[in-house]
Amino acid sequence: MYPTRSTSIYTYPPTPFQEVGDVASLYPHVDKDIMSAVLSHELPAAQLYKLDTRRIAEAQWQFVDLEDSTVSFRRIPSAIEIYKTLDSLLVPLNIYFSILCVHGLSNGQPATLPSHFFRYSSHLVKITAQYEWQAVLLYHFAFFARRCNEMLQGNYAGWDKIDVDLMEELLLQHRKPQPVRSKFVPTGR
């Protein structure tokens, strides 16, 4: 790790891109093109579902159905339809992180690499409890895009920071309502 002079954030030298086959053998359910997109930090957050073994069949939403000699096009669901819950996001996100860890650690990244990803997963759980799901999902997409840009430079540490600017922009106005607590009034017995 190389400390930068201007901040206490550490950056890592860029991970050399190797043949996809090295990591792909550990994830046989992941399409070769998707694996390549993960390792080159080009997979959009909205396509994480393509890593989820529970959702592999859904990865072909854009294909054409041929039924009774007629052509019908499948409607591609929106992100909120794909990621209805935190679980539907965390499962493929953890596979994404796992791929990056295996690749990064086998190419000289420090042993602390997974901790960045664990902290972000914990952050997602916390903000999901406080904010409306649609806002959390939008925050995740924006956060993910920023981290991909940093990872192109070899910096993975951004995953364990809280992006206050994004939170202010995308989350704060979507706080979940607090449950109404009834006041207990003791009787004068």
Coordinates of C-alpha atoms in Angstrom, one line a residue:
M1 CA 0.0 0.0 0.0
Y2 CA 1.2 3.5 -0.7
P3 CA 0.0 6.3 1.5
T4 CA -0.8 9.4 -0.4
R5 CA 0.6 12.7 0.9
S6 CA -2.7 14.6 0.7
T7 CA -4.9 12.1 2.4
S8 CA -4.8 9.1 4.7
I9 CA -6.5 6.9 2.0
Y10 CA -4.3 4.2 0.6
T11 CA -4.1 3.4 -3.0
Y12 CA -2.9 0.2 -4.6
P13 CA -1.0 -0.3 -7.8
P14 CA -3.4 -1.3 -10.6
T15 CA -4.0 -5.0 -10.7
P16 CA -2.7 -6.3 -14.0
F17 CA -5.5 -7.7 -16.1
Q18 CA -4.9 -11.4 -16.7
E19 CA -6.7 -14.1 -18.6
V20 CA -10.3 -14.5 -17.5
G21 CA -9.8 -18.3 -17.2
D22 CA -7.7 -17.9 -14.0
V23 CA -10.7 -16.7 -12.0
A24 CA -13.5 -18.0 -14.2
S25 CA -12.8 -21.6 -13.2
L26 CA -14.0 -20.8 -9.7
Y27 CA -17.2 -19.3 -11.0
P28 CA -18.4 -21.6 -13.7
H29 CA -21.9 -20.1 -13.7
V30 CA -20.6 -16.7 -14.7
D31 CA -20.6 -15.9 -18.4
K32 CA -17.1 -15.2 -19.8
D33 CA -18.1 -11.7 -21.0
I34 CA -19.6 -10.9 -17.6
M35 CA -16.4 -12.1 -15.9
S36 CA -14.3 -9.9 -18.2
A37 CA -16.6 -6.9 -17.4
V38 CA -16.2 -7.5 -13.7
L39 CA -12.4 -7.8 -13.8
S40 CA -12.1 -4.7 -16.1
H41 CA -14.5 -2.7 -13.8
E42 CA -16.9 -2.2 -16.6
L43 CA -19.9 -4.2 -15.3
P44 CA -22.7 -1.7 -14.5
A45 CA -24.3 -2.0 -11.1
A46 CA -27.7 -2.7 -12.7
Q47 CA -26.3 -5.9 -14.2
L48 CA -25.1 -7.5 -11.0
Y49 CA -28.0 -9.9 -11.1
K50 CA -26.1 -11.7 -13.9
L51 CA -23.8 -13.0 -11.2
D52 CA -26.6 -14.5 -9.1
T53 CA -27.1 -18.2 -9.6
R54 CA -30.7 -17.8 -8.6
R55 CA -31.2 -15.3 -11.5
I56 CA -29.1 -16.7 -14.3
A57 CA -32.1 -17.5 -16.5
E58 CA -33.3 -13.9 -16.1
A59 CA -30.1 -12.6 -17.6
Q60 CA -31.6 -13.4 -21.0
W61 CA -34.5 -11.0 -20.7
Q62 CA -33.6 -9.2 -23.8
F63 CA -34.0 -12.2 -26.1
V64 CA -36.9 -12.8 -28.4
D65 CA -39.5 -15.5 -27.7
L66 CA -40.7 -17.6 -30.6
E67 CA -44.1 -18.9 -29.8
D68 CA -46.5 -20.5 -32.4
S69 CA -44.5 -19.0 -35.2
T70 CA -44.9 -15.5 -33.9
V71 CA -42.3 -13.2 -32.5
S72 CA -42.7 -11.5 -29.2
F73 CA -40.2 -9.4 -27.3
R74 CA -39.8 -9.7 -23.6
R75 CA -40.0 -6.6 -21.6
I76 CA -36.8 -5.8 -19.8
P77 CA -37.6 -5.2 -16.1
S78 CA -36.6 -2.0 -14.4
A79 CA -33.9 -2.0 -11.7
I80 CA -36.5 -1.8 -8.9
E81 CA -38.2 -4.9 -10.4
I82 CA -34.9 -6.8 -10.5
Y83 CA -33.7 -5.7 -7.1
K84 CA -36.8 -5.7 -5.0
T85 CA -35.0 -6.3 -1.7
L86 CA -31.6 -5.9 -0.1
D87 CA -31.1 -9.7 -0.5
S88 CA -31.6 -9.5 -4.2
L89 CA -28.8 -7.0 -4.4
L90 CA -26.4 -8.4 -1.7
V91 CA -26.2 -11.9 -3.1
P92 CA -24.8 -10.9 -6.5
L93 CA -22.8 -8.0 -5.0
N94 CA -21.1 -10.5 -2.7
I95 CA -20.2 -12.7 -5.7
Y96 CA -18.9 -9.6 -7.5
F97 CA -16.7 -8.8 -4.4
S98 CA -15.6 -12.4 -4.2
I99 CA -14.4 -12.3 -7.8
L100 CA -12.5 -9.1 -7.2
C101 CA -10.9 -10.5 -4.1
V102 CA -9.8 -13.7 -5.7
H103 CA -8.4 -11.8 -8.6
G104 CA -6.8 -9.0 -6.6
L105 CA -5.3 -11.2 -3.9
S106 CA -3.8 -13.6 -6.5
N107 CA -2.2 -10.5 -8.2
G108 CA -0.5 -8.9 -5.3
Q109 CA -3.3 -6.8 -3.7
P110 CA -2.9 -6.5 0.1
A111 CA -4.7 -9.0 2.5
T112 CA -6.9 -6.1 3.6
L113 CA -8.7 -5.9 0.3
P114 CA -11.8 -7.9 1.4
S115 CA -12.3 -5.5 4.4
H116 CA -13.2 -2.7 2.0
F117 CA -16.0 -4.8 0.5
F118 CA -17.3 -6.0 3.9
R119 CA -17.6 -2.4 5.1
Y120 CA -19.6 -1.4 2.1
S121 CA -21.9 -4.4 2.6
S122 CA -22.4 -3.4 6.2
H123 CA -23.1 0.2 5.2
L124 CA -25.8 -1.0 2.7
V125 CA -27.5 -3.0 5.5
K126 CA -27.5 0.0 7.8
I127 CA -28.8 2.5 5.3
T128 CA -31.5 0.1 4.1
A129 CA -32.9 0.1 7.7
Q130 CA -33.0 3.9 7.6
Y131 CA -34.0 4.9 4.1
E132 CA -36.6 3.9 1.5
W133 CA -35.4 1.0 -0.7
Q134 CA -35.7 2.9 -4.0
A135 CA -33.4 5.6 -2.7
V136 CA -30.9 3.1 -1.4
L137 CA -30.8 1.4 -4.7
L138 CA -30.2 4.7 -6.6
Y139 CA -27.4 5.5 -4.0
H140 CA -25.8 2.1 -4.6
F141 CA -25.8 2.5 -8.4
A142 CA -24.1 6.0 -8.1
F143 CA -21.7 4.8 -5.4
F144 CA -20.8 1.7 -7.5
A145 CA -20.1 3.8 -10.6
R146 CA -17.7 6.0 -8.6
R147 CA -15.9 3.0 -7.1
C148 CA -15.5 1.4 -10.6
N149 CA -13.7 4.6 -11.8
E150 CA -11.4 4.5 -8.7
M151 CA -10.7 0.8 -9.2
L152 CA -9.5 1.5 -12.7
Q153 CA -6.6 3.3 -11.0
G154 CA -6.0 0.5 -8.6
N155 CA -7.8 2.2 -5.6
Y156 CA -10.2 -0.2 -3.9
A157 CA -10.3 1.7 -0.6
G158 CA -13.3 3.8 -1.6
W159 CA -15.6 0.9 -0.9
D160 CA -15.2 1.4 2.8
K161 CA -15.9 5.1 3.0
I162 CA -19.3 6.8 3.4
D163 CA -20.0 9.1 0.6
V164 CA -21.7 12.0 2.4
D165 CA -22.3 14.0 -0.8
L166 CA -24.2 11.1 -2.3
M167 CA -26.1 10.5 0.9
E168 CA -27.2 14.1 1.0
E169 CA -28.2 14.1 -2.6
L170 CA -30.0 10.7 -2.8
L171 CA -30.9 9.5 0.7
L172 CA -31.6 12.2 3.2
Q173 CA -35.0 13.2 1.8
H174 CA -36.1 9.6 1.7
R175 CA -35.8 8.6 5.4
K176 CA -38.2 6.0 6.4
P177 CA -40.9 7.2 8.8
Q178 CA -40.2 6.4 12.4
P179 CA -42.7 4.1 14.0
V180 CA -45.1 6.0 16.2
R181 CA -44.7 5.0 19.8
S182 CA -47.7 5.2 22.1
K183 CA -47.0 6.8 25.4
F184 CA -47.6 4.6 28.3
V185 CA -49.6 6.5 30.8
P186 CA -49.7 4.8 34.2
T187 CA -53.0 4.7 35.9
G188 CA -53.3 6.1 39.4
R189 CA -54.1 2.9 41.2

